[in-house]
Amino acid sequence: MISKSGQPLMKPTCSTAIDLSLSHGPAMAFRVDFADHEAEGHQHQHPQGQLILALHGAVTCTAKSGVWVVPPDCGLWVPGGVPHSNQVTSNARLTYLFVEPGAAELPDECCTLSVSPMLREMIHRIADLSERDAPDAHVDRLMRVMLDELALMPRERLELPVSDHPKIALIAAALLANPSDRRTLGEWAEHVAISERTLKRLMVQETGLSFGRWRRQLHLVIALRQLAGGATVQQVAGDLGYDFTTAFIVMFKKALGTTPSRYFADRLLSAERA
């Protein structure tokens, strides 16, 4: 990466503040192996948009409106200026892509994106540029095509909507801490001192999901993170309170169209070809 003054810039670590205005072109990328770096757990924001691409392991991103998980072969888009925090599995290998504001037609909200093999290869080519590589027309064209492709990527259903309403936030915090808690909607209503009817309406109003669907989505987000971190299907099913592993597999397949083992086998194979 080259500054406008022609001086080489150090490739930043995951916790380094990024000033993309000093880099060449509308975007820059770099890889981070979390066996060598500290996890990025504090809340922060960037003036640039950020795509977090998982090569191995997983990253969970928390922002005001939700929690997103990024398993292998997916990317999380975080628009510029959005406060967020990232928690990664210890085996995570990530690529960060920072995009100048207005450089591409990208969502104005956080979302998980599917990333095609071609797009992933282009991002890695940008990440491979050394400090000594002078900017040229080829790199400019590559960045333009890369950003056009990024804008076309479809969204994945890998997010958990959250709310800052005190009643919903209390339930969410409790279930995130203990996802095996199987209390019914009525029991949660009694716990937070409101009627079941009011809590049912409030849940849909604040998250867009019924309580049952919201809890299944929470289980899915947690399962993806733990499985990407190396946990077995049996361990995850137990942690989520399923009496039988097959019941967990049915839930997972209904949500994502395939079994946990096949889901990660396909994505890891695709990511490791990068």
Tab-separated table of C-alpha atoms in Angstrom:
chain	number	residue	atom	x	y	z
A	1	MET	CA	0.000	0.000	0.000
A	2	ILE	CA	1.328	3.396	-1.026
A	3	SER	CA	0.506	6.773	0.504
A	4	LYS	CA	-0.196	9.792	-1.646
A	5	SER	CA	3.235	11.081	-0.724
A	6	GLY	CA	4.783	7.937	-2.176
A	7	GLN	CA	5.830	6.553	1.216
A	8	PRO	CA	5.014	2.909	2.016
A	9	LEU	CA	2.361	2.260	4.632
A	10	MET	CA	2.549	-0.571	7.160
A	11	LYS	CA	-0.168	-3.158	6.832
A	12	PRO	CA	-2.326	-2.601	9.932
A	13	THR	CA	-3.220	-5.259	12.449
A	14	CYS	CA	-6.832	-5.911	13.343
A	15	SER	CA	-6.876	-3.278	16.076
A	16	THR	CA	-5.034	-0.537	14.174
A	17	ALA	CA	-7.023	2.526	13.177
A	18	ILE	CA	-7.374	2.647	9.410
A	19	ASP	CA	-6.956	5.830	7.391
A	20	LEU	CA	-7.972	4.706	3.930
A	21	SER	CA	-7.613	8.251	2.628
A	22	LEU	CA	-3.844	7.644	2.668
A	23	SER	CA	-4.019	4.513	0.532
A	24	HIS	CA	-4.150	4.233	-3.214
A	25	GLY	CA	-7.545	3.725	-4.825
A	26	PRO	CA	-11.088	3.199	-3.532
A	27	ALA	CA	-10.303	0.102	-1.436
A	28	MET	CA	-7.605	-1.855	0.342
A	29	ALA	CA	-7.435	-5.307	1.911
A	30	PHE	CA	-5.252	-7.275	4.310
A	31	ARG	CA	-5.291	-10.650	6.043
A	32	VAL	CA	-5.319	-11.344	9.792
A	33	ASP	CA	-4.560	-14.684	11.452
A	34	PHE	CA	-5.890	-14.630	15.015
A	35	ALA	CA	-3.320	-17.148	16.133
A	36	ASP	CA	-0.936	-14.183	15.840
A	37	HIS	CA	-3.157	-11.260	16.818
A	38	GLU	CA	-5.458	-10.278	19.654
A	39	ALA	CA	-9.168	-10.575	19.022
A	40	GLU	CA	-10.943	-7.313	18.244
A	41	GLY	CA	-13.500	-7.186	21.042
A	42	HIS	CA	-13.939	-3.480	21.720
A	43	GLN	CA	-16.590	-1.329	20.067
A	44	HIS	CA	-15.221	0.860	17.299
A	45	GLN	CA	-16.143	2.324	13.945
A	46	HIS	CA	-14.496	3.214	10.648
A	47	PRO	CA	-15.191	6.080	8.249
A	48	GLN	CA	-14.893	3.475	5.483
A	49	GLY	CA	-17.201	0.557	4.879
A	50	GLN	CA	-15.703	-2.782	5.911
A	51	LEU	CA	-16.160	-6.287	4.534
A	52	ILE	CA	-15.002	-9.014	6.929
A	53	LEU	CA	-14.306	-12.199	4.984
A	54	ALA	CA	-13.829	-15.451	6.892
A	55	LEU	CA	-11.300	-17.917	5.469
A	56	HIS	CA	-11.349	-20.211	8.497
A	57	GLY	CA	-13.128	-20.102	11.843
A	58	ALA	CA	-15.783	-17.451	12.332
A	59	VAL	CA	-16.358	-13.893	13.488
A	60	THR	CA	-19.429	-12.582	15.299
A	61	CYS	CA	-20.210	-8.893	14.884
A	62	THR	CA	-22.469	-6.978	17.262
A	63	ALA	CA	-24.015	-3.617	16.376
A	64	LYS	CA	-27.009	-1.709	17.719
A	65	SER	CA	-29.527	-3.424	15.445
A	66	GLY	CA	-28.331	-7.012	15.588
A	67	VAL	CA	-25.756	-9.766	15.857
A	68	TRP	CA	-24.223	-11.273	12.700
A	69	VAL	CA	-22.095	-14.372	12.254
A	70	VAL	CA	-19.579	-14.858	9.437
A	71	PRO	CA	-18.682	-18.518	8.812
A	72	PRO	CA	-16.145	-19.558	6.141
A	73	ASP	CA	-16.886	-18.394	2.594
A	74	CYS	CA	-19.130	-15.529	3.703
A	75	GLY	CA	-18.520	-11.871	4.351
A	76	LEU	CA	-20.011	-9.349	6.743
A	77	TRP	CA	-20.605	-5.867	5.375
A	78	VAL	CA	-20.409	-3.048	7.964
A	79	PRO	CA	-21.175	0.409	6.531
A	80	GLY	CA	-18.889	3.286	7.426
A	81	GLY	CA	-19.661	5.067	10.670
A	82	VAL	CA	-21.532	2.146	12.285
A	83	PRO	CA	-20.268	1.356	15.825
A	84	HIS	CA	-19.647	-2.383	16.136
A	85	SER	CA	-17.543	-4.970	17.927
A	86	ASN	CA	-16.119	-8.232	16.598
A	87	GLN	CA	-15.510	-11.461	18.476
A	88	VAL	CA	-13.567	-14.154	16.660
A	89	THR	CA	-12.936	-17.826	17.242
A	90	SER	CA	-9.343	-18.639	18.188
A	91	ASN	CA	-8.812	-20.460	14.882
A	92	ALA	CA	-10.032	-17.558	12.760
A	93	ARG	CA	-8.261	-16.384	9.627
A	94	LEU	CA	-9.893	-13.302	8.153
A	95	THR	CA	-9.457	-10.890	5.293
A	96	TYR	CA	-10.551	-7.291	5.831
A	97	LEU	CA	-11.597	-5.152	2.876
A	98	PHE	CA	-12.079	-1.423	3.469
A	99	VAL	CA	-14.094	0.548	0.919
A	100	GLU	CA	-14.174	4.314	0.503
A	101	PRO	CA	-17.603	5.932	1.051
A	102	GLY	CA	-19.516	6.114	-2.212
A	103	ALA	CA	-17.097	3.839	-4.081
A	104	ALA	CA	-19.721	1.119	-4.659
A	105	GLU	CA	-23.472	0.551	-4.439
A	106	LEU	CA	-23.452	-1.302	-1.116
A	107	PRO	CA	-26.079	-1.698	1.622
A	108	ASP	CA	-26.496	1.080	4.178
A	109	GLU	CA	-26.981	-1.472	6.960
A	110	CYS	CA	-24.980	-4.392	8.339
A	111	CYS	CA	-25.587	-7.696	6.561
A	112	THR	CA	-23.958	-11.041	5.849
A	113	LEU	CA	-23.140	-11.568	2.181
A	114	SER	CA	-22.395	-14.679	0.186
A	115	VAL	CA	-18.977	-14.268	-1.477
A	116	SER	CA	-18.328	-15.914	-4.840
A	117	PRO	CA	-14.995	-17.637	-5.542
A	118	MET	CA	-14.160	-14.999	-8.174
A	119	LEU	CA	-14.796	-12.109	-5.792
A	120	ARG	CA	-12.793	-13.793	-3.047
A	121	GLU	CA	-9.846	-14.231	-5.417
A	122	MET	CA	-9.967	-10.555	-6.390
A	123	ILE	CA	-10.037	-9.440	-2.756
A	124	HIS	CA	-7.042	-11.654	-2.008
A	125	ARG	CA	-5.196	-10.229	-5.003
A	126	ILE	CA	-5.686	-6.741	-3.539
A	127	ALA	CA	-4.513	-8.025	-0.129
A	128	ASP	CA	-1.379	-9.448	-1.764
A	129	LEU	CA	-0.228	-6.049	-3.026
A	130	SER	CA	2.992	-5.211	-1.229
A	131	GLU	CA	4.129	-1.844	0.051
A	132	ARG	CA	6.501	-1.658	-2.934
A	133	ASP	CA	3.780	-2.170	-5.558
A	134	ALA	CA	3.240	1.095	-7.403
A	135	PRO	CA	-0.357	1.925	-8.362
A	136	ASP	CA	-1.142	1.166	-11.992
A	137	ALA	CA	-4.041	0.917	-14.412
A	138	HIS	CA	-4.339	-2.848	-13.920
A	139	VAL	CA	-4.909	-2.482	-10.160
A	140	ASP	CA	-7.411	0.316	-10.785
A	141	ARG	CA	-9.419	-1.925	-13.136
A	142	LEU	CA	-9.244	-4.841	-10.729
A	143	MET	CA	-10.593	-2.724	-7.865
A	144	ARG	CA	-13.428	-1.400	-10.015
A	145	VAL	CA	-14.537	-4.877	-11.096
A	146	MET	CA	-14.126	-6.179	-7.524
A	147	LEU	CA	-16.395	-3.461	-6.132
A	148	ASP	CA	-18.960	-4.015	-8.888
A	149	GLU	CA	-19.014	-7.734	-8.059
A	150	LEU	CA	-19.300	-7.037	-4.330
A	151	ALA	CA	-22.411	-4.941	-4.934
A	152	LEU	CA	-24.056	-7.961	-6.640
A	153	MET	CA	-23.513	-10.482	-3.829
A	154	PRO	CA	-26.715	-11.923	-2.289
A	155	ARG	CA	-27.483	-11.690	1.402
A	156	GLU	CA	-27.361	-14.680	3.747
A	157	ARG	CA	-29.801	-15.257	6.610
A	158	LEU	CA	-27.152	-15.220	9.308
A	159	GLU	CA	-28.231	-12.433	11.611
A	160	LEU	CA	-30.047	-12.105	14.910
A	161	PRO	CA	-32.096	-8.902	15.229
A	162	VAL	CA	-31.796	-7.298	18.647
A	163	SER	CA	-33.469	-4.397	20.415
A	164	ASP	CA	-32.530	-1.856	23.052
A	165	HIS	CA	-35.996	-2.132	24.604
A	166	PRO	CA	-35.224	-3.067	28.236
A	167	LYS	CA	-37.582	-6.062	28.351
A	168	ILE	CA	-36.333	-7.568	25.084
A	169	ALA	CA	-32.715	-6.746	25.895
A	170	LEU	CA	-33.025	-8.567	29.236
A	171	ILE	CA	-34.353	-11.714	27.571
A	172	ALA	CA	-31.746	-11.532	24.806
A	173	ALA	CA	-28.878	-11.167	27.286
A	174	ALA	CA	-30.121	-14.124	29.317
A	175	LEU	CA	-30.489	-16.390	26.277
A	176	LEU	CA	-27.161	-15.366	24.780
A	177	ALA	CA	-25.545	-16.275	28.123
A	178	ASN	CA	-27.507	-19.523	28.430
A	179	PRO	CA	-28.973	-20.590	25.053
A	180	SER	CA	-30.142	-23.901	26.508
A	181	ASP	CA	-32.761	-22.048	28.597
A	182	ARG	CA	-36.088	-23.471	27.418
A	183	ARG	CA	-38.494	-21.162	29.208
A	184	THR	CA	-41.703	-20.512	27.274
A	185	LEU	CA	-42.904	-17.089	26.163
A	186	GLY	CA	-45.318	-17.077	29.100
A	187	GLU	CA	-42.527	-17.853	31.565
A	188	TRP	CA	-40.343	-15.100	30.107
A	189	ALA	CA	-43.282	-12.680	30.337
A	190	GLU	CA	-43.611	-13.481	34.031
A	191	HIS	CA	-39.844	-13.075	34.448
A	192	VAL	CA	-39.823	-9.553	32.963
A	193	ALA	CA	-43.124	-8.589	34.633
A	194	ILE	CA	-45.395	-8.042	31.630
A	195	SER	CA	-48.294	-9.993	30.170
A	196	GLU	CA	-47.663	-12.772	27.683
A	197	ARG	CA	-49.814	-10.979	25.112
A	198	THR	CA	-47.801	-7.774	25.497
A	199	LEU	CA	-44.475	-9.602	25.223
A	200	LYS	CA	-45.656	-11.459	22.110
A	201	ARG	CA	-46.579	-8.171	20.437
A	202	LEU	CA	-43.433	-6.433	21.661
A	203	MET	CA	-41.155	-9.181	20.327
A	204	VAL	CA	-42.528	-8.857	16.803
A	205	GLN	CA	-42.557	-5.073	16.993
A	206	GLU	CA	-38.919	-4.853	18.125
A	207	THR	CA	-37.278	-7.711	16.179
A	208	GLY	CA	-39.639	-8.525	13.324
A	209	LEU	CA	-39.811	-12.146	14.508
A	210	SER	CA	-42.026	-14.163	16.808
A	211	PHE	CA	-40.354	-15.354	19.991
A	212	GLY	CA	-40.049	-18.916	18.675
A	213	ARG	CA	-38.473	-17.830	15.383
A	214	TRP	CA	-36.181	-15.384	17.174
A	215	ARG	CA	-34.910	-18.092	19.545
A	216	ARG	CA	-34.302	-20.475	16.630
A	217	GLN	CA	-32.316	-17.756	14.876
A	218	LEU	CA	-30.292	-17.213	18.051
A	219	HIS	CA	-29.538	-20.936	18.150
A	220	LEU	CA	-28.493	-20.847	14.506
A	221	VAL	CA	-26.100	-17.928	15.036
A	222	ILE	CA	-24.532	-19.565	18.092
A	223	ALA	CA	-24.317	-22.946	16.333
A	224	LEU	CA	-22.531	-21.491	13.308
A	225	ARG	CA	-19.985	-19.764	15.503
A	226	GLN	CA	-19.284	-22.837	17.656
A	227	LEU	CA	-19.131	-25.265	14.729
A	228	ALA	CA	-16.746	-22.958	12.858
A	229	GLY	CA	-14.611	-22.842	16.005
A	230	GLY	CA	-14.209	-26.616	16.001
A	231	ALA	CA	-17.022	-27.882	18.249
A	232	THR	CA	-18.777	-31.104	17.264
A	233	VAL	CA	-22.415	-31.256	16.228
A	234	GLN	CA	-23.161	-33.245	19.382
A	235	GLN	CA	-21.505	-30.636	21.616
A	236	VAL	CA	-23.403	-27.782	20.005
A	237	ALA	CA	-26.730	-29.602	20.205
A	238	GLY	CA	-26.157	-30.179	23.930
A	239	ASP	CA	-25.108	-26.567	24.545
A	240	LEU	CA	-28.303	-25.358	22.898
A	241	GLY	CA	-30.468	-27.602	25.035
A	242	TYR	CA	-31.521	-30.164	22.430
A	243	ASP	CA	-32.303	-33.556	23.948
A	244	PHE	CA	-31.428	-35.277	20.672
A	245	THR	CA	-28.755	-34.305	18.155
A	246	THR	CA	-31.110	-35.179	15.303
A	247	ALA	CA	-33.530	-32.451	16.443
A	248	PHE	CA	-30.739	-29.884	16.189
A	249	ILE	CA	-29.743	-31.153	12.731
A	250	VAL	CA	-33.369	-30.842	11.559
A	251	MET	CA	-33.494	-27.216	12.786
A	252	PHE	CA	-30.197	-26.412	11.061
A	253	LYS	CA	-31.223	-28.042	7.775
A	254	LYS	CA	-34.583	-26.274	7.785
A	255	ALA	CA	-32.837	-22.913	8.204
A	256	LEU	CA	-29.897	-23.369	5.805
A	257	GLY	CA	-30.960	-26.162	3.493
A	258	THR	CA	-28.279	-28.671	4.463
A	259	THR	CA	-26.827	-30.496	7.465
A	260	PRO	CA	-24.139	-28.865	9.652
A	261	SER	CA	-21.446	-31.247	8.439
A	262	ARG	CA	-22.194	-30.697	4.773
A	263	TYR	CA	-22.566	-26.934	5.241
A	264	PHE	CA	-19.072	-26.544	6.680
A	265	ALA	CA	-17.453	-29.159	4.450
A	266	ASP	CA	-18.620	-27.306	1.336
A	267	ARG	CA	-17.634	-23.868	2.618
A	268	LEU	CA	-14.262	-24.868	4.003
A	269	LEU	CA	-13.385	-26.594	0.738
A	270	SER	CA	-14.308	-23.461	-1.210
A	271	ALA	CA	-12.484	-21.105	1.169
A	272	GLU	CA	-9.311	-23.195	1.320
A	273	ARG	CA	-9.021	-23.110	-2.466
A	274	ALA	CA	-8.418	-19.355	-2.134
